[in-house]
Amino acid sequence: MANYDVIVVGSGVIGLSIAWQVGLTGRRVVIVDPHPGRGSSYAAAGMLAPVNEAAWGDEPLIELNVRSAAGWPSFARALETASDLPVGLRETGALLVAGDGSDHAQLEELFKFQQHLGLDSSWCTASTCRTLEPLLAPGVRGGILAPSDHQVDNRRVLAALGVAARRSGVQFLHASVLACLTSDGRISGVVMNDGELYGDLTIIAAGYASGAIAGLPDPPLAVRPVKGQILRLRTRDGRALLERTVRGLIGGQHVYIVPRADGGVVVGATSEEVGEDTSVTATACYELLRNAIHLLPAVGEIELVETLAALRPGSPDNAPLVGAASVAGLAYATGHYRNGVLLAPVTAEAIVALVEQGEIPDWASPFAPGRFANASTATSDPL
Amino acid sequence: MANYDVIVVGSGVIGLSIAWQVGLTGRRVVIVDPHPGRGSSYAAAGMLAPVNEAAWGDEPLIELNVRSAAGWPSFARALETASDLPVGLRETGALLVAGDGSDHAQLEELFKFQQHLGLDSSWCTASTCRTLEPLLAPGVRGGILAPSDHQVDNRRVLAALGVAARRSGVQFLHASVLACLTSDGRISGVVMNDGELYGDLTIIAAGYASGAIAGLPDPPLAVRPVKGQILRLRTRDGRALLERTVRGLIGGQHVYIVPRADGGVVVGATSEEVGEDTSVTATACYELLRNAIHLLPAVGEIELVETLAALRPGSPDNAPLVGAASVAGLAYATGHYRNGVLLAPVTAEAIVALVEQGEIPDWASPFAPGRFANASTATSDPL
């Protein structure tokens, strides 16, 4: 009864990357989403920043982030070749600066941690920071240069992935997946709002909404919505505002300013545990602008063109859930939290290994979905 | 050769009000605009605030504003009857409060000026202000209650005027007026991007763009663009945020918060002399939000739904230019600056008098367009 080899639920950057890469293996792939490419992947800033986003306690995730960042240049080249579309990879590094003395002390600790992990970063004095980015506010203290923290234009990536996936034979359905179908003790497909699909393997890549799909094996999927609000601005002359991404720790608050080559500027982002709320609030917009202008006064003079809120898929340990579920015929690729764009290459690589060899690679094993479920064990072969 | 009795150039709140009222006299009226109802009338907040916007030196304008505010309730009723659409007149008054000691001193001076002019206002202590509007920030000083400073929903007014004008027989053309036509020493119509129109009387009501029309008599029309940036927000429960409009003088900066009955909230506005620039800037959005949240912390928790910039038609004395031009067949109704919505009823009334009796009423004579032109005199009968 199977119509497809693989059903991918969710066409954000993760689902699309998987569909494209699995499509290239010659399998029959379908991807299902009611609002393709309009979730957190669309709202994102596109930073590929494993170094300056490194956080204590996240060591396994940092290792995965570094691996994926290293894979992005070749992933971007392959994607541009496959789609004939640019994805806006800018290999310019990123600068993280401190707003006050307390922020400075925190960044010194972060720098020590980066050095301890052997990450690619260097400490910069205030003077060096301003030499690197002359538009920085005069009051800015020193900071950390991460020469390998790059950026990609996430919306261009989504567009290119859509074309590449189609060209690799992936079929697209605009529909909501309501539930998984079970047959003979395995997942055999999905129920949509307007019909059913049958497939040997169903991959849940629906971001924060993954857990709302009925018929998933217990316990409930450990993914929750984490609201992010973000602004998009634009320079008046269409030239890049900065040489590189500038992040600031300003009075304990984080803000980032990502300069696109075409003059676009992304300022973000809040992180709010408020459930499924995607409203843009006055306070978030106000605080993002305040912190960005404090860090870089020139932001005040450019155009504000978009305010947006979206829901990231948060997980208990901030790391993704990638791999086979506790029931055959089902896998997960969700919970990427703030790192969906960054982790797209390694997530697709891990899922392709699962599809072709029956298990995820060793380097991906710390992110197996079963790690939050004492009672459940992942099957070794979902197919 | 005349096809129309009256050609109205510009379909903002002024042009539409004129077209509707002249249409009701039985004359053949056409109104021409490339983007109907999308200029400063659309961006406006809809305040009818002659008292709390009173300014030294503007005494003739204040008198006109008070006259028009008094006429708004009957104008609104007639418009709602004519269009079968609501216009959102809220007769709730307005409160103007001081943020600090210096602001407080300024408002005391303003209050004395209001009393000197016999305007309808009363002084409120900080405690009274908070009793009137419990959401006010704790630090707010005293202020001025203007019980007759009301509001109307400017976008509903535009929609209703469009219907009422059509029902009174007015024809609408979506076109740009490039120039006036002259024939036998009088204005005989207009040249549009796609043809010509002939009329006995041409009324220029094109806001800040009025002066760009070729063929107007010298000297150049004394109207310039004054950029205003404004925000629209919305409460989550769809209920009015406040009882009445709240204005603040906060560290010398003005901000207003206009609560619609349906939960809409308008926060404005900047006033910038930057030419024909309608970009929304980060700084304007930031400062409007900062001042509004400072005045009313609850603003921070509601949704930001729209950011917008538009160009008001400023004049040298902040008052409108209403009446016959220095050449027959031509009249002006422009330069209403911040008071276009407020002054729509009296402007239409004055122009109807001009059309029917050949001159504007005495009360409108201080606003005759010729007042900036020493060399020119208005004709007594433009028809």
CSV table of N, CA and C in Angstrom, one decimal, chain A residues 161-227:
chain,number,residue,atom,x,y,z
A,161,LEU,N,16.4,25.5,-1.7
A,161,LEU,CA,16.0,24.2,-1.3
A,161,LEU,C,14.7,23.7,-2.0
A,162,GLY,N,13.8,24.6,-2.1
A,162,GLY,CA,12.5,24.2,-2.8
A,162,GLY,C,12.8,23.8,-4.2
A,163,VAL,N,13.6,24.6,-4.9
A,163,VAL,CA,13.9,24.2,-6.3
A,163,VAL,C,14.7,22.9,-6.4
A,164,ALA,N,15.7,22.8,-5.5
A,164,ALA,CA,16.6,21.7,-5.6
A,164,ALA,C,15.8,20.4,-5.2
A,165,ALA,N,14.9,20.5,-4.2
A,165,ALA,CA,14.2,19.3,-3.9
A,165,ALA,C,13.3,18.9,-5.0
A,166,ARG,N,12.6,19.8,-5.6
A,166,ARG,CA,11.7,19.5,-6.8
A,166,ARG,C,12.6,18.9,-7.9
A,167,ARG,N,13.7,19.4,-8.2
A,167,ARG,CA,14.6,18.9,-9.2
A,167,ARG,C,15.1,17.5,-8.9
A,168,SER,N,15.1,17.1,-7.6
A,168,SER,CA,15.6,15.8,-7.2
A,168,SER,C,14.4,14.8,-7.2
A,169,GLY,N,13.2,15.3,-7.6
A,169,GLY,CA,12.1,14.4,-7.7
A,169,GLY,C,11.1,14.5,-6.5
A,170,VAL,N,11.4,15.3,-5.5
A,170,VAL,CA,10.5,15.4,-4.4
A,170,VAL,C,9.1,16.0,-4.8
A,171,GLN,N,8.1,15.4,-4.3
A,171,GLN,CA,6.7,15.9,-4.5
A,171,GLN,C,6.3,16.8,-3.3
A,172,PHE,N,5.6,17.9,-3.5
A,172,PHE,CA,5.2,18.8,-2.5
A,172,PHE,C,3.7,18.8,-2.3
A,173,LEU,N,3.3,18.7,-1.1
A,173,LEU,CA,1.8,18.8,-0.8
A,173,LEU,C,1.6,19.9,0.2
A,174,HIS,N,0.6,20.7,-0.1
A,174,HIS,CA,0.2,21.8,0.9
A,174,HIS,C,-0.9,21.2,1.7
A,175,ALA,N,-0.6,20.6,2.8
A,175,ALA,CA,-1.6,20.0,3.7
A,175,ALA,C,-1.1,20.0,5.1
A,176,SER,N,-2.0,19.8,6.0
A,176,SER,CA,-1.7,19.7,7.4
A,176,SER,C,-1.7,18.2,7.8
A,177,VAL,N,-0.6,17.7,8.4
A,177,VAL,CA,-0.6,16.4,8.9
A,177,VAL,C,-1.2,16.3,10.3
A,178,LEU,N,-2.3,15.5,10.5
A,178,LEU,CA,-3.0,15.5,11.7
A,178,LEU,C,-2.5,14.3,12.6
A,179,ALA,N,-2.1,13.2,12.0
A,179,ALA,CA,-1.8,12.0,12.8
A,179,ALA,C,-0.9,11.1,12.0
A,180,CYS,N,-0.3,10.2,12.7
A,180,CYS,CA,0.4,9.1,12.0
A,180,CYS,C,-0.5,7.9,12.0
A,181,LEU,N,-0.3,7.1,10.9
A,181,LEU,CA,-1.0,5.8,10.7
A,181,LEU,C,-0.2,4.7,11.2
A,182,THR,N,-0.8,3.7,12.0
A,182,THR,CA,-0.1,2.6,12.5
A,182,THR,C,-0.6,1.3,11.8
A,183,SER,N,0.3,0.4,11.4
A,183,SER,CA,-0.2,-0.8,10.8
A,183,SER,C,0.8,-1.9,11.1
A,184,ASP,N,0.4,-3.0,11.7
A,184,ASP,CA,1.3,-4.1,12.1
A,184,ASP,C,2.4,-3.6,13.0
A,185,GLY,N,2.1,-2.7,13.9
A,185,GLY,CA,3.1,-2.3,14.9
A,185,GLY,C,4.1,-1.3,14.4
A,186,ARG,N,3.9,-0.8,13.2
A,186,ARG,CA,4.8,0.2,12.7
A,186,ARG,C,4.0,1.4,12.1
A,187,ILE,N,4.7,2.6,12.0
A,187,ILE,CA,4.1,3.7,11.4
A,187,ILE,C,4.1,3.5,9.8
A,188,SER,N,2.9,3.6,9.3
A,188,SER,CA,2.8,3.3,7.8
A,188,SER,C,2.4,4.5,7.0
A,189,GLY,N,2.3,5.7,7.6
A,189,GLY,CA,2.0,6.9,6.8
A,189,GLY,C,1.4,7.9,7.7
A,190,VAL,N,0.7,8.9,7.1
A,190,VAL,CA,0.1,10.0,7.8
A,190,VAL,C,-1.3,10.3,7.4
A,191,VAL,N,-2.1,10.8,8.3
A,191,VAL,CA,-3.5,11.3,7.9
A,191,VAL,C,-3.3,12.9,7.8
A,192,MET,N,-3.8,13.3,6.7
A,192,MET,CA,-3.8,14.8,6.4
A,192,MET,C,-5.2,15.3,6.5
A,193,ASN,N,-5.3,16.6,6.5
A,193,ASN,CA,-6.6,17.2,6.5
A,193,ASN,C,-7.5,16.8,5.3
A,194,ASP,N,-6.8,16.4,4.2
A,194,ASP,CA,-7.5,16.1,3.0
A,194,ASP,C,-7.2,14.8,2.4
A,195,GLY,N,-6.8,13.8,3.3
A,195,GLY,CA,-6.5,12.5,2.7
A,195,GLY,C,-5.4,11.8,3.5
A,196,GLU,N,-4.9,10.7,3.0
A,196,GLU,CA,-3.9,9.9,3.7
A,196,GLU,C,-2.7,9.7,2.7
A,197,LEU,N,-1.5,9.4,3.3
A,197,LEU,CA,-0.3,9.1,2.6
A,197,LEU,C,0.3,7.9,3.2
A,198,TYR,N,0.8,7.0,2.4
A,198,TYR,CA,1.5,5.8,2.9
A,198,TYR,C,3.0,5.9,2.5
A,199,GLY,N,3.8,5.5,3.5
A,199,GLY,CA,5.2,5.5,3.2
A,199,GLY,C,6.0,4.6,4.1
A,200,ASP,N,7.1,4.1,3.7
A,200,ASP,CA,7.9,3.2,4.5
A,200,ASP,C,8.5,3.9,5.7
A,201,LEU,N,8.9,5.1,5.5
A,201,LEU,CA,9.5,5.9,6.6
A,201,LEU,C,8.8,7.3,6.7
A,202,THR,N,8.3,7.7,7.8
A,202,THR,CA,7.8,9.0,8.0
A,202,THR,C,8.8,9.8,8.9
A,203,ILE,N,9.2,10.9,8.4
A,203,ILE,CA,10.1,11.8,9.2
A,203,ILE,C,9.4,13.0,9.7
A,204,ILE,N,9.4,13.2,11.0
A,204,ILE,CA,8.7,14.4,11.5
A,204,ILE,C,9.7,15.5,11.7
A,205,ALA,N,9.5,16.5,10.8
A,205,ALA,CA,10.4,17.7,10.8
A,205,ALA,C,9.5,18.9,10.9
A,206,ALA,N,8.6,18.9,11.8
A,206,ALA,CA,7.6,20.0,11.8
A,206,ALA,C,7.8,21.0,12.9
A,207,GLY,N,9.1,21.2,13.2
A,207,GLY,CA,9.5,22.2,14.2
A,207,GLY,C,8.7,22.0,15.5
A,208,TYR,N,8.4,23.2,16.1
A,208,TYR,CA,7.7,23.2,17.4
A,208,TYR,C,6.4,22.4,17.4
A,209,ALA,N,5.8,22.3,16.2
A,209,ALA,CA,4.4,21.7,16.1
A,209,ALA,C,4.5,20.2,16.0
A,210,SER,N,5.7,19.6,15.9
A,210,SER,CA,5.9,18.2,15.8
A,210,SER,C,5.1,17.4,16.8
A,211,GLY,N,5.1,17.9,18.0
A,211,GLY,CA,4.5,17.1,19.1
A,211,GLY,C,3.0,17.1,19.0
A,212,ALA,N,2.4,17.9,18.2
A,212,ALA,CA,1.0,18.0,18.2
A,212,ALA,C,0.4,16.9,17.2
A,213,ILE,N,1.2,16.2,16.5
A,213,ILE,CA,0.8,15.2,15.6
A,213,ILE,C,0.3,14.0,16.4
A,214,ALA,N,-0.9,13.5,16.2
A,214,ALA,CA,-1.5,12.4,16.9
A,214,ALA,C,-0.8,11.1,16.5
A,215,GLY,N,-0.8,10.1,17.4
A,215,GLY,CA,-0.4,8.8,17.0
A,215,GLY,C,1.1,8.6,17.1
A,216,LEU,N,1.9,9.6,17.6
A,216,LEU,CA,3.3,9.4,17.9
A,216,LEU,C,3.5,8.5,19.1
A,217,PRO,N,4.5,7.7,19.1
A,217,PRO,CA,4.7,6.8,20.3
A,217,PRO,C,4.9,7.6,21.6
A,218,ASP,N,4.5,7.1,22.7
A,218,ASP,CA,4.7,7.8,24.0
A,218,ASP,C,6.2,7.7,24.3
A,219,PRO,N,6.7,8.6,25.1
A,219,PRO,CA,6.1,9.7,25.8
A,219,PRO,C,6.0,10.9,24.8
A,220,PRO,N,5.3,12.0,25.2
A,220,PRO,CA,5.1,13.1,24.3
A,220,PRO,C,6.5,13.6,23.8
A,221,LEU,N,6.6,14.0,22.6
A,221,LEU,CA,7.8,14.6,22.0
A,221,LEU,C,8.3,15.8,22.8
A,222,ALA,N,9.5,15.8,23.2
A,222,ALA,CA,10.1,16.8,24.1
A,222,ALA,C,10.4,18.1,23.3
A,223,VAL,N,9.5,18.6,22.6
A,223,VAL,CA,9.7,19.9,21.8
A,223,VAL,C,8.6,20.9,22.2
A,224,ARG,N,9.0,22.1,22.4
A,224,ARG,CA,8.1,23.2,22.8
A,224,ARG,C,8.4,24.4,22.0
A,225,PRO,N,7.4,25.3,21.9
A,225,PRO,CA,7.6,26.5,21.1
A,225,PRO,C,8.4,27.6,22.0
A,226,VAL,N,9.4,28.1,21.4
A,226,VAL,CA,10.1,29.3,22.0
A,226,VAL,C,10.0,30.5,21.1
A,227,LYS,N,9.2,31.4,21.5
A,227,LYS,CA,9.0,32.6,20.6
A,227,LYS,C,10.2,33.4,20.4
